[in-house]
mmCIF file of C-alpha atoms in Angstrom:
data_model
loop_
_atom_site.group_PDB
_atom_site.id
_atom_site.type_symbol
_atom_site.label_atom_id
_atom_site.label_comp_id
_atom_site.label_asym_id
_atom_site.label_seq_id
_atom_site.Cartn_x
_atom_site.Cartn_y
_atom_site.Cartn_z
ATOM 1 C CA MET A 514 -6.694 6.944 7.354
ATOM 2 C CA GLN A 515 -3.473 5.629 9.054
ATOM 3 C CA PRO A 516 -1.876 3.027 6.861
ATOM 4 C CA ASN A 517 -0.345 -0.021 8.520
ATOM 5 C CA THR A 518 3.591 0.468 8.084
ATOM 6 C CA LYS A 519 4.849 -2.551 9.632
ATOM 7 C CA SER A 520 6.266 -5.511 7.604
ATOM 8 C CA HIS A 521 5.199 -7.806 10.120
ATOM 9 C CA GLY A 522 2.172 -8.937 12.241
ATOM 10 C CA ILE A 523 -0.168 -8.605 9.510
ATOM 11 C CA ASN A 524 -2.034 -11.498 9.427
ATOM 12 C CA ALA A 525 -5.352 -10.435 11.362
ATOM 13 C CA LEU A 526 -6.973 -8.349 8.408
ATOM 14 C CA PRO A 527 -6.470 -8.906 4.737
ATOM 15 C CA LEU A 528 -4.047 -6.188 3.764
ATOM 16 C CA SER A 529 -1.748 -5.379 0.456
ATOM 17 C CA ARG A 530 1.277 -3.595 -0.194
ATOM 18 C CA ALA A 531 -0.073 -0.215 -1.138
ATOM 19 C CA VAL A 532 2.453 -0.073 -3.788
ATOM 20 C CA LEU A 533 0.131 -2.480 -5.937
ATOM 21 C CA GLY A 534 -2.324 0.071 -6.466
ATOM 22 C CA LEU A 535 0.458 2.224 -8.010
ATOM 23 C CA PRO A 536 0.507 0.667 -11.610
ATOM 24 C CA PHE A 537 -3.019 1.042 -12.080
ATOM 25 C CA LEU A 538 -3.093 4.701 -11.117
ATOM 26 C CA ASN A 539 -0.047 5.179 -13.506
ATOM 27 C CA PHE A 540 -2.120 3.437 -16.061
ATOM 28 C CA LEU A 541 -4.694 6.035 -15.452
ATOM 29 C CA ASP A 542 -2.189 8.946 -15.428
ATOM 30 C CA ASP A 543 -0.945 7.614 -19.215
ATOM 31 C CA SER A 544 -4.751 7.590 -20.136
ATOM 32 C CA GLY A 545 -4.938 11.311 -19.597
ATOM 33 C CA ILE A 546 -7.220 11.442 -16.231
ATOM 34 C CA ASP A 547 -5.742 12.865 -13.183
ATOM 35 C CA PRO A 548 -5.278 10.198 -10.468
ATOM 36 C CA ALA A 549 -5.704 12.480 -7.720
ATOM 37 C CA ARG A 550 -9.452 11.796 -8.635
ATOM 38 C CA VAL A 551 -9.096 8.425 -7.332
ATOM 39 C CA LEU A 552 -6.606 9.141 -4.349
ATOM 40 C CA THR A 553 -8.919 11.893 -2.738
ATOM 41 C CA VAL A 554 -11.606 9.456 -2.427
ATOM 42 C CA PHE A 555 -9.236 7.318 -0.149
ATOM 43 C CA GLU A 556 -7.780 10.249 1.533
ATOM 44 C CA VAL A 557 -4.130 9.324 0.759
ATOM 45 C CA ASP A 558 -1.368 10.907 -1.585
ATOM 46 C CA LYS A 559 0.816 9.005 -4.287
ATOM 47 C CA GLN A 560 3.631 9.388 -1.704
ATOM 48 C CA VAL A 561 1.623 6.692 0.424
ATOM 49 C CA ILE A 562 0.983 4.553 -2.538
ATOM 50 C CA SER A 563 4.428 4.757 -3.647
ATOM 51 C CA ASN A 564 6.077 3.304 -0.457
ATOM 52 C CA PRO A 565 7.178 0.018 -0.704
ATOM 53 C CA ASN A 566 6.567 -1.018 3.185
ATOM 54 C CA ILE A 567 3.024 0.457 3.667
ATOM 55 C CA TYR A 568 0.122 -2.120 3.768
ATOM 56 C CA VAL A 569 -3.125 -0.958 3.317
ATOM 57 C CA PRO A 570 -6.902 -2.801 3.516
ATOM 58 C CA SER A 571 -7.159 -4.802 0.521
ATOM 59 C CA HIS A 572 -10.478 -3.767 -0.271
ATOM 60 C CA MET A 573 -8.977 -0.314 -0.752
ATOM 61 C CA ILE A 574 -6.834 -1.389 -3.634
ATOM 62 C CA GLY A 575 -9.638 -3.471 -4.925
ATOM 63 C CA GLN A 576 -12.041 -0.196 -4.974
ATOM 64 C CA MET A 577 -8.808 1.634 -6.288
ATOM 65 C CA VAL A 578 -8.999 -0.668 -9.555
ATOM 66 C CA ASP A 579 -12.607 -1.086 -10.018
ATOM 67 C CA MET A 580 -12.769 2.810 -10.144
ATOM 68 C CA VAL A 581 -9.568 3.053 -12.478
ATOM 69 C CA ALA A 582 -11.502 0.451 -14.887
ATOM 70 C CA THR A 583 -14.784 2.057 -14.754
ATOM 71 C CA MET A 584 -12.959 5.548 -15.646
ATOM 72 C CA THR A 585 -10.690 4.171 -18.469
ATOM 73 C CA ASN A 586 -13.302 1.604 -19.648
ATOM 74 C CA GLN A 587 -10.340 -0.764 -20.143
ATOM 75 C CA GLN A 588 -11.343 -4.871 -19.596
ATOM 76 C CA ASP A 589 -7.828 -5.495 -19.787
ATOM 77 C CA ILE A 590 -6.690 -3.407 -17.266
ATOM 78 C CA SER A 591 -4.639 -6.007 -15.290
ATOM 79 C CA TYR A 592 -2.423 -6.805 -18.018
ATOM 80 C CA PHE A 593 -1.378 -3.165 -18.851
ATOM 81 C CA ALA A 594 -0.753 -2.560 -15.139
ATOM 82 C CA SER A 595 1.310 -5.373 -15.163
ATOM 83 C CA GLU A 596 3.720 -4.066 -17.496
ATOM 84 C CA TYR A 597 4.573 -1.246 -15.123
ATOM 85 C CA GLN A 598 7.589 -3.015 -13.557
ATOM 86 C CA CYS A 599 8.887 0.233 -12.213
ATOM 87 C CA CYS A 600 6.328 -0.030 -9.700
ATOM 88 C CA ALA A 601 8.522 -2.875 -7.902
ATOM 89 C CA PRO A 602 5.108 -5.048 -7.132
ATOM 90 C CA VAL A 603 7.213 -7.875 -5.719
ATOM 91 C CA HIS A 604 8.386 -6.926 -2.181
ATOM 92 C CA PRO A 605 12.149 -6.044 -2.412
ATOM 93 C CA SER A 606 13.095 -8.659 0.475
ATOM 94 C CA LEU A 607 11.326 -11.378 -1.637
ATOM 95 C CA ALA A 608 12.628 -10.126 -4.926
ATOM 96 C CA LYS A 609 15.888 -10.682 -3.450
ATOM 97 C CA GLN A 610 15.112 -14.074 -2.368
ATOM 98 C CA LEU A 611 13.821 -14.910 -5.852
ATOM 99 C CA GLU A 612 17.097 -13.885 -7.478
ATOM 100 C CA GLN A 613 19.450 -16.417 -5.521
ATOM 101 C CA ASN A 614 17.132 -19.523 -6.554
ATOM 102 C CA ASP A 615 18.033 -20.686 -10.412
ATOM 103 C CA ASN A 616 15.666 -23.671 -10.323
ATOM 104 C CA ILE A 617 11.783 -23.904 -9.876
ATOM 105 C CA GLY A 618 12.010 -25.831 -6.361
ATOM 106 C CA GLY A 619 14.024 -22.601 -5.082
ATOM 107 C CA LEU A 620 11.538 -20.398 -6.669
ATOM 108 C CA LEU A 621 8.768 -22.145 -5.207
ATOM 109 C CA SER A 622 10.342 -22.039 -1.890
ATOM 110 C CA ALA A 623 11.152 -18.505 -1.741
ATOM 111 C CA LEU A 624 7.451 -17.947 -3.073
ATOM 112 C CA LEU A 625 5.643 -20.060 -0.517
ATOM 113 C CA SER A 626 7.810 -19.048 2.382
ATOM 114 C CA HIS A 627 7.848 -15.096 1.719
ATOM 115 C CA GLN A 628 4.485 -14.627 0.567
ATOM 116 C CA LYS A 629 3.412 -12.788 3.797
ATOM 117 C CA LEU A 630 5.678 -9.914 2.560
ATOM 118 C CA GLN A 631 2.968 -9.171 -0.558
ATOM 119 C CA GLY A 632 0.256 -8.679 2.396
ATOM 120 C CA SER A 633 -2.508 -11.419 3.522
ATOM 121 C CA HIS A 634 -4.703 -10.315 0.635
ATOM 122 C CA PHE A 635 -3.980 -13.503 -1.125
ATOM 123 C CA LYS A 636 -3.075 -16.906 -0.098
ATOM 124 C CA LEU A 637 -0.235 -18.772 -2.311
ATOM 125 C CA TRP A 638 0.397 -22.648 -2.352
ATOM 126 C CA ALA A 639 1.333 -25.467 -4.722
ATOM 127 C CA GLU A 640 0.440 -29.021 -5.237
ATOM 128 C CA SER A 641 1.859 -31.435 -7.952
ATOM 129 C CA ASN A 642 -0.565 -33.584 -10.213
ATOM 130 C CA GLN A 643 0.913 -36.179 -12.630
ATOM 131 C CA HIS A 644 4.128 -34.303 -13.214
ATOM 132 C CA GLU A 645 2.291 -30.726 -13.487
ATOM 133 C CA LEU A 646 3.388 -28.240 -10.646
ATOM 134 C CA ARG A 647 0.300 -26.270 -9.909
ATOM 135 C CA ILE A 648 0.806 -22.860 -8.430
ATOM 136 C CA TYR A 649 -2.402 -21.870 -6.653
ATOM 137 C CA HIS A 650 -3.243 -18.371 -5.599
ATOM 138 C CA ARG A 651 -6.643 -16.857 -3.902
ATOM 139 C CA SER A 652 -7.619 -13.449 -3.531
ATOM 140 C CA ALA A 653 -8.934 -12.140 -0.203
ATOM 141 C CA LEU A 654 -11.461 -9.509 -2.140
ATOM 142 C CA HIS A 655 -15.061 -10.560 -1.771
ATOM 143 C CA LYS A 656 -15.902 -12.437 -5.062
ATOM 144 C CA ASN A 657 -18.934 -10.230 -5.923
ATOM 145 C CA SER A 658 -16.769 -7.267 -6.395
ATOM 146 C CA ARG A 659 -15.207 -6.137 -9.552
ATOM 147 C CA GLY A 660 -11.859 -6.059 -8.040
ATOM 148 C CA PHE A 661 -12.070 -9.676 -7.411
ATOM 149 C CA ASP A 662 -11.185 -10.580 -11.105
ATOM 150 C CA TYR A 663 -9.062 -7.606 -11.578
ATOM 151 C CA ALA A 664 -6.922 -8.842 -8.533
ATOM 152 C CA ASN A 665 -7.057 -12.743 -9.931
ATOM 153 C CA ASP A 666 -5.832 -11.669 -12.996
ATOM 154 C CA TYR A 667 -3.116 -9.184 -12.139
ATOM 155 C CA THR A 668 -1.828 -11.746 -9.677
ATOM 156 C CA THR A 669 -1.571 -14.235 -12.554
ATOM 157 C CA PHE A 670 0.236 -11.592 -14.673
ATOM 158 C CA LEU A 671 2.429 -10.867 -12.041
ATOM 159 C CA LEU A 672 3.232 -14.523 -11.308
ATOM 160 C CA LEU A 673 3.949 -15.540 -14.746
ATOM 161 C CA SER A 674 6.175 -12.688 -15.232
ATOM 162 C CA VAL A 675 8.309 -14.275 -11.716
ATOM 163 C CA LEU A 676 8.233 -17.754 -13.618
ATOM 164 C CA ARG A 677 9.458 -16.472 -17.176
ATOM 165 C CA LYS A 678 12.556 -15.053 -15.397
ATOM 166 C CA HIS A 679 13.493 -18.591 -14.356
ATOM 167 C CA LEU A 680 11.943 -20.843 -17.296
ATOM 168 C CA GLY A 681 12.669 -18.124 -20.006
ATOM 169 C CA GLU A 682 10.689 -15.076 -21.413
ATOM 170 C CA SER A 683 9.026 -17.195 -24.144
ATOM 171 C CA TRP A 684 7.697 -19.826 -21.902
ATOM 172 C CA LYS A 685 4.125 -20.040 -21.776
ATOM 173 C CA PRO A 686 1.892 -22.257 -19.185
ATOM 174 C CA ASP A 687 -0.201 -24.866 -21.621
ATOM 175 C CA TYR A 688 -3.422 -23.362 -20.115
ATOM 176 C CA LEU A 689 -4.913 -21.422 -17.043
ATOM 177 C CA VAL A 690 -7.305 -21.871 -14.371
ATOM 178 C CA MET A 691 -9.137 -19.008 -12.896
ATOM 179 C CA GLU A 692 -12.119 -18.338 -10.222
ATOM 180 C CA ASN A 693 -13.146 -15.680 -12.600
ATOM 181 C CA VAL A 694 -16.836 -16.748 -13.709
ATOM 182 C CA SER A 695 -16.899 -14.273 -16.673
ATOM 183 C CA ALA A 696 -15.092 -15.065 -19.829
ATOM 184 C CA PRO A 697 -11.589 -14.598 -20.053
ATOM 185 C CA TYR A 698 -9.941 -11.414 -21.392
ATOM 186 C CA ASN A 699 -7.962 -11.437 -24.844
ATOM 187 C CA LYS A 700 -4.801 -10.679 -22.838
ATOM 188 C CA VAL A 701 -5.221 -13.472 -20.421
ATOM 189 C CA VAL A 702 -6.095 -15.984 -23.325
ATOM 190 C CA ALA A 703 -2.543 -15.125 -24.584
ATOM 191 C CA GLN A 704 -0.637 -15.873 -22.139
ATOM 192 C CA THR A 705 -1.164 -19.653 -22.551
ATOM 193 C CA LYS A 706 0.565 -21.973 -25.193
ATOM 194 C CA TYR A 707 -2.822 -23.339 -26.251
ATOM 195 C CA ARG A 708 -5.204 -20.599 -25.668
ATOM 196 C CA LYS A 709 -6.833 -22.091 -22.998
ATOM 197 C CA VAL A 710 -8.536 -20.736 -19.949
ATOM 198 C CA ILE A 711 -10.537 -22.594 -17.684
ATOM 199 C CA THR A 712 -13.114 -20.444 -15.570
ATOM 200 C CA GLY A 713 -15.486 -20.579 -12.768
ATOM 201 C CA GLN A 714 -13.123 -22.748 -10.320
ATOM 202 C CA LYS A 715 -12.448 -22.668 -7.128
ATOM 203 C CA SER A 716 -8.922 -21.812 -7.266
ATOM 204 C CA ASN A 717 -6.940 -19.841 -9.804
ATOM 205 C CA TYR A 718 -3.630 -21.690 -10.759
ATOM 206 C CA ILE A 719 -0.577 -21.925 -13.463
ATOM 207 C CA PRO A 720 0.326 -25.181 -14.386
ATOM 208 C CA ILE A 721 4.289 -26.241 -14.933
ATOM 209 C CA ASN A 722 5.170 -29.227 -16.745
ATOM 210 C CA TYR A 723 8.267 -30.879 -15.099
ATOM 211 C CA THR A 724 10.245 -34.054 -14.322
ATOM 212 C CA ILE A 725 11.639 -34.862 -10.855
ATOM 213 C CA ASN A 726 15.108 -33.999 -12.400
ATOM 214 C CA ASP A 727 13.845 -30.536 -12.886
ATOM 215 C CA VAL A 728 13.213 -29.687 -9.561
ATOM 216 C CA SER A 729 15.511 -29.406 -6.278
ATOM 217 C CA PHE A 730 15.447 -28.174 -2.979
ATOM 218 C CA HIS A 731 17.653 -27.200 -0.095
ATOM 219 C CA LEU A 732 17.321 -28.526 3.150
ATOM 220 C CA THR A 733 19.557 -25.997 5.048
ATOM 221 C CA ALA A 734 18.162 -23.648 7.551
ATOM 222 C CA GLU A 735 18.536 -21.617 10.444
ATOM 223 C CA ASN A 736 17.718 -24.313 12.793
ATOM 224 C CA GLU A 737 15.889 -27.461 12.831
ATOM 225 C CA GLN A 738 12.612 -26.494 13.249
ATOM 226 C CA HIS A 739 12.742 -24.516 9.897
ATOM 227 C CA ALA A 740 14.198 -27.470 8.376
ATOM 228 C CA ILE A 741 11.498 -29.769 9.453
ATOM 229 C CA ASP A 742 9.099 -27.081 8.325
ATOM 230 C CA ARG A 743 10.616 -26.875 4.437
ATOM 231 C CA LEU A 744 10.541 -30.607 4.508
ATOM 232 C CA LYS A 745 6.802 -30.773 5.360
ATOM 233 C CA SER A 746 6.017 -28.042 2.996
ATOM 234 C CA VAL A 747 7.859 -30.172 0.119
ATOM 235 C CA ILE A 748 5.758 -32.993 0.984
ATOM 236 C CA ASP A 749 2.824 -31.188 1.069
ATOM 237 C CA ILE A 750 3.394 -30.364 -2.590
ATOM 238 C CA PHE A 751 4.266 -33.763 -4.022
ATOM 239 C CA TRP A 752 2.725 -36.092 -1.741
ATOM 240 C CA GLN A 753 -0.223 -37.259 -4.406
ATOM 241 C CA GLU A 754 2.330 -37.928 -7.201
ATOM 242 C CA GLU A 755 1.949 -41.730 -8.076
ATOM 243 C CA SER A 756 5.902 -42.136 -7.420
ATOM 244 C CA PHE A 757 6.072 -40.604 -4.184
ATOM 245 C CA SER A 758 7.959 -42.059 -1.521
ATOM 246 C CA LEU A 759 10.834 -41.123 1.036
ATOM 247 C CA ASP A 760 13.347 -41.825 -1.561
ATOM 248 C CA PHE A 761 11.590 -39.374 -3.856
ATOM 249 C CA VAL A 762 11.812 -36.712 -1.236
ATOM 250 C CA ALA A 763 15.306 -37.407 -0.345
ATOM 251 C CA HIS A 764 16.268 -36.964 -4.124
ATOM 252 C CA LEU A 765 14.446 -33.834 -4.173
ATOM 253 C CA PHE A 766 16.747 -32.465 -1.279
ATOM 254 C CA GLY A 767 19.847 -34.333 -2.623
ATOM 255 C CA VAL A 768 20.084 -35.806 0.786
ATOM 256 C CA SER A 769 20.048 -39.535 2.440
ATOM 257 C CA GLU A 770 16.650 -40.966 3.433
ATOM 258 C CA ARG A 771 18.140 -41.493 6.984
ATOM 259 C CA THR A 772 18.727 -37.537 7.450
ATOM 260 C CA LEU A 773 15.224 -36.742 6.719
ATOM 261 C CA GLN A 774 13.871 -39.582 9.108
ATOM 262 C CA ARG A 775 16.590 -38.147 11.519
ATOM 263 C CA LEU A 776 14.576 -34.770 11.600
ATOM 264 C CA PHE A 777 10.832 -36.125 11.843
ATOM 265 C CA LEU A 778 12.296 -38.446 14.858
ATOM 266 C CA GLU A 779 13.757 -35.403 16.551
ATOM 267 C CA GLN A 780 10.070 -33.942 16.578
ATOM 268 C CA GLY A 781 8.637 -37.143 17.722
ATOM 269 C CA SER A 782 7.244 -38.295 14.485
ATOM 270 C CA SER A 783 7.845 -39.945 11.318
ATOM 271 C CA PHE A 784 7.614 -39.606 7.351
ATOM 272 C CA ARG A 785 5.081 -42.330 7.111
ATOM 273 C CA HIS A 786 3.023 -40.788 10.300
ATOM 274 C CA TYR A 787 3.055 -37.294 8.501
ATOM 275 C CA LEU A 788 1.995 -38.704 5.162
ATOM 276 C CA ASN A 789 -0.875 -40.530 6.698
ATOM 277 C CA GLU A 790 -2.063 -37.407 8.171
ATOM 278 C CA LYS A 791 -1.853 -35.829 4.917
ATOM 279 C CA LYS A 792 -3.841 -38.686 3.336
ATOM 280 C CA ILE A 793 -6.554 -38.970 6.104
ATOM 281 C CA ASN A 794 -7.071 -35.198 5.957
ATOM 282 C CA LYS A 795 -7.345 -35.431 1.951
ATOM 283 C CA SER A 796 -10.200 -37.907 2.444
ATOM 284 C CA MET A 797 -12.040 -36.130 4.629
ATOM 285 C CA GLU A 798 -12.046 -33.276 2.278
ATOM 286 C CA LEU A 799 -13.019 -35.858 -0.506
ATOM 287 C CA LEU A 800 -15.795 -37.448 1.533
ATOM 288 C CA ARG A 801 -17.287 -34.059 2.204
ATOM 289 C CA SER A 802 -17.542 -33.460 -1.311
ATOM 290 C CA GLY A 803 -19.626 -36.573 -1.863
ATOM 291 C CA MET A 804 -17.259 -39.000 -3.085
ATOM 292 C CA ASN A 805 -17.886 -42.614 -2.077
ATOM 293 C CA VAL A 806 -15.643 -44.700 0.164
ATOM 294 C CA SER A 807 -14.482 -46.970 -2.457
ATOM 295 C CA ASP A 808 -13.372 -44.292 -5.211
ATOM 296 C CA VAL A 809 -11.642 -42.100 -2.105
ATOM 297 C CA ALA A 810 -9.584 -45.296 -1.274
ATOM 298 C CA PHE A 811 -8.749 -45.595 -4.867
ATOM 299 C CA LYS A 812 -7.517 -42.054 -5.363
ATOM 300 C CA LEU A 813 -5.348 -42.029 -2.458
ATOM 301 C CA GLY A 814 -3.617 -45.249 -3.156
ATOM 302 C CA TYR A 815 -5.292 -47.709 -0.747
ATOM 303 C CA SER A 816 -5.196 -51.304 -2.229
ATOM 304 C CA ASP A 817 -8.774 -51.582 -0.919
ATOM 305 C CA PRO A 818 -11.393 -49.826 0.574
ATOM 306 C CA SER A 819 -10.911 -52.019 4.176
ATOM 307 C CA ASN A 820 -7.358 -50.684 4.197
ATOM 308 C CA PHE A 821 -8.520 -47.048 3.795
ATOM 309 C CA THR A 822 -10.965 -47.609 6.828
ATOM 310 C CA ARG A 823 -8.322 -49.120 8.924
ATOM 311 C CA ALA A 824 -6.268 -46.262 8.411
ATOM 312 C CA MET A 825 -8.929 -43.528 8.963
ATOM 313 C CA LYS A 826 -10.064 -45.346 12.068
ATOM 314 C CA LYS A 827 -6.256 -45.375 13.782
ATOM 315 C CA GLN A 828 -5.580 -41.596 12.832
ATOM 316 C CA ILE A 829 -9.415 -40.411 13.818
ATOM 317 C CA ASN A 830 -11.123 -43.143 15.757
ATOM 318 C CA MET A 831 -13.837 -43.201 13.102
ATOM 319 C CA SER A 832 -14.465 -45.212 10.038
ATOM 320 C CA PRO A 833 -15.302 -43.435 6.886
ATOM 321 C CA THR A 834 -19.041 -44.083 7.433
ATOM 322 C CA GLN A 835 -18.921 -42.503 10.822
ATOM 323 C CA TYR A 836 -17.014 -39.587 9.829
ATOM 324 C CA LEU A 837 -19.551 -38.577 7.384
ATOM 325 C CA LYS A 838 -22.699 -39.431 9.840
ATOM 326 C CA TYR A 839 -21.023 -37.109 12.157
ATOM 327 C CA TYR A 840 -20.255 -34.437 9.886
ATOM 328 C CA GLN A 841 -23.593 -34.830 7.867
ATOM 329 C CA ALA A 842 -25.074 -34.139 11.412
ATOM 330 C CA GLY A 843 -23.148 -31.122 12.204
ATOM 331 C CA LYS A 844 -20.998 -32.759 14.967
ATOM 332 C CA ILE A 845 -18.031 -32.162 13.023
ATOM 333 C CA ALA A 846 -16.783 -28.902 11.194
ATOM 334 C CA SER A 847 -15.048 -29.109 8.056
#
C-alpha cells in the first residue's frame, strides 16, 4: 500500500489522516497486545501511522479500530483512545488556527474552513436553532460497519476536547445526538450535563447554548471572494434564527450593514437574494420529507402559504405543488 502523503487534493476518496489510528494502536499496546498484529494485516508500519501528514483510505482506519475493539473487548475504546493527546489527532495547521481564536465564532470558522486537513472521511458543519449552536459531523464509513460507531464516538470526544479548551474544562453539552442506533456507552453519556444521548438520528451533533453577544466573526480575508465565502458560511449557520436579519449578521461581524451589502453587490447578488435561496432550498427538503405546504411556509417564516408559493415560483419557476409532482415522478433529483 502506498499511502497518500499530500495534504491537498484529497476530495476524490474518503481519506483519513493515518495518525487517527495511532491512539487505538497505543491502547492496544497498553492492553498487552502487540500492535504489529494489526499493522501487518494492512502492510504498513507504525512509522507510517505516526506521520501527521500521511492520509490513508478511511475504511482502513475503520477496520483497524474494529480489530482493536475485538482484540481488547472494550466497548468504550473511542473514549480511551481520545485520551491519548500525544497522538496529535488534530492536524498541526488546524490546531494552530484553533489556538488563535478566543471565542466560539472564531473557533467555528477555523473548524469549518480547515476541516479538510483532517481528511475527507467526515463532513463538519454547524447550524443555529433557537439560540443553540449545533456542531454536526458525519462519518464516511459505512453504517453497517462497527467502525462507523467508533468513528462517530471518537469524533465526538475529539470535538468536545477542542470545545473545552475554549469553553472551560468543566463544560459539558446538555445532551448529545448520535447516528448510532445502539444504546450509548457509559463514557458517551457521561460527557453530557443531563446524561442524555439521543441515538438513531440522521447526523451527529453537539449543542452549545449561546447568546448573540457570545459569538463574533472576523470578515477580513485574503481577498473579497474569501470574505464573501466567510459571510455566506455564517449566514448558513444562523439564517433559521427567529431574529435573523442583515443587522443580526452585521452585529456578528462588527461591521455596518452597508459593508455587507457591498460585498454581495460586488458578486452580482444581494443579502435578500441569498437568504431567499437558502429558504427555497430548505423548503424543497422539507417538502420531500412529507411536510405539507402550509407547515413549510410557517416553519420558514412566510406570513401565509400564498407568499411562500410566490417566492418559490420566483426562485425556481414552480409552485410547491408543481415541484412535488415533478419530484415524485422522478423528474427532479433530490
